[in-house]
Amino acid sequence: MPPGSLRRQLLILFCGHTCWAGDPTAGLQSDTVALGIHQSCCLPGSWRYRMTVFDGSYPFYPQQRKAFVFDISAIIVIVVFLTFACSFLLIIPGIRGRARLYWILRVLLSLLIGVVIIVVQFTGDWETGWVTANTSYKSFSHALVNVDVGLHIGLVGVNITLVGNPVNQVNETISYNEHFAWSFDADYDHSYSKGLERGLPSPILYVAEKFTTQSPCNMHRQYRISSHYASATLWVAFCTWLISNMLFAMPVLVYGGYMLLATAAFMIFSLLSFSTARNSLMCPIQFGTATLHIGYGGSFWITLATGLLCFVTGITVVTVHYFNLDLLKNFFDLHEDKSEEYQEMIEVYVNPHFVSKGLPPSQPSKLNPNSV
């Protein structure tokens, strides 16, 4: 056996330390094995990769994989709002006339705004990017695989996807998705260290390293701070959305329109806050000659569209309030029936015993209401 191969086998069985350069396509730079002494020397800018033998192969991936767009929290929120919508549709037949259409528009539009504000907090596609490249799949192997590498950035963390072309290569199924959280109750560096211990594929770890706190790219600080401010602003927008619904139900229509404008403003502020992460220079994410470029994803554009919808709706409510209040009251089913309001009693029948004792009890008398 060549000395280099023997050294690498001993490295796996006894020490478990290895060093790679920043690019996963680069070869093993240096390693040192001493029985009983865990020692590793790495070039500047490299990172340590701990491997574990599992049935004679490495790396292994035994854990459950995570969806990169929706998680359990987002699904729960969607189910709750769909329950509200279905409950309303069950009672809508009891509303008569044109007011039924107005109720459907108001309720479904309000539920749509609310569910978007909450769901985008948990989605992972505020920024997305894909690249197809030939790169090394794991350490201690010079075999190259053709894969699609995806990066999905959300407000609570980053998802990195690795899919092979084809999926089955080098006697393995290449289909991975890893989530690295940076929310207030999560430690990104700890998640990254766990990925190293599990022996994740090299392309995933290479991209995840760009967002660590020790990375010279400073991308972790940029995205983490901007995401926190964007999330906080969206929660304020959710509060103003609740207040607008309460004002429409009181009813104080014009102030409900003002709160819809405030909701739109906070949603736009959240987008501006998230966009500040792109103002600084981005570290290139390269796999050989291929570069992974990212752009705004579906959640960003859905939030923008919902914010513009709130703005248009709020402006419409305020404008109609000042120029045609009756039309606004009709839409919110608040218009009073004037025929009932001004209805007068033409004549009434009263007991003649209390009016005139001279008339027979069996004969009622017609009296003018003004004379009673």
Coordinates of C-alpha atoms in Angstrom, one line a residue, residues 20 34 39 44 92 128 136 149 159 214 240-241 243 362:
W20 CA -9.1 21.2 3.3
A34 CA 0.0 10.4 16.0
Q39 CA -3.1 16.7 15.9
P44 CA -4.4 29.6 6.6
I92 CA -71.7 32.9 4.0
T128 CA -32.2 31.8 -3.9
S136 CA -15.6 16.6 -5.4
V149 CA -25.9 23.2 -5.7
N159 CA -30.7 26.0 3.4
Q214 CA -15.2 33.2 11.6
T240 CA -51.2 46.8 12.6
W241 CA -53.1 44.3 10.4
I243 CA -55.7 46.7 14.6
S362 CA -116.7 46.9 21.3

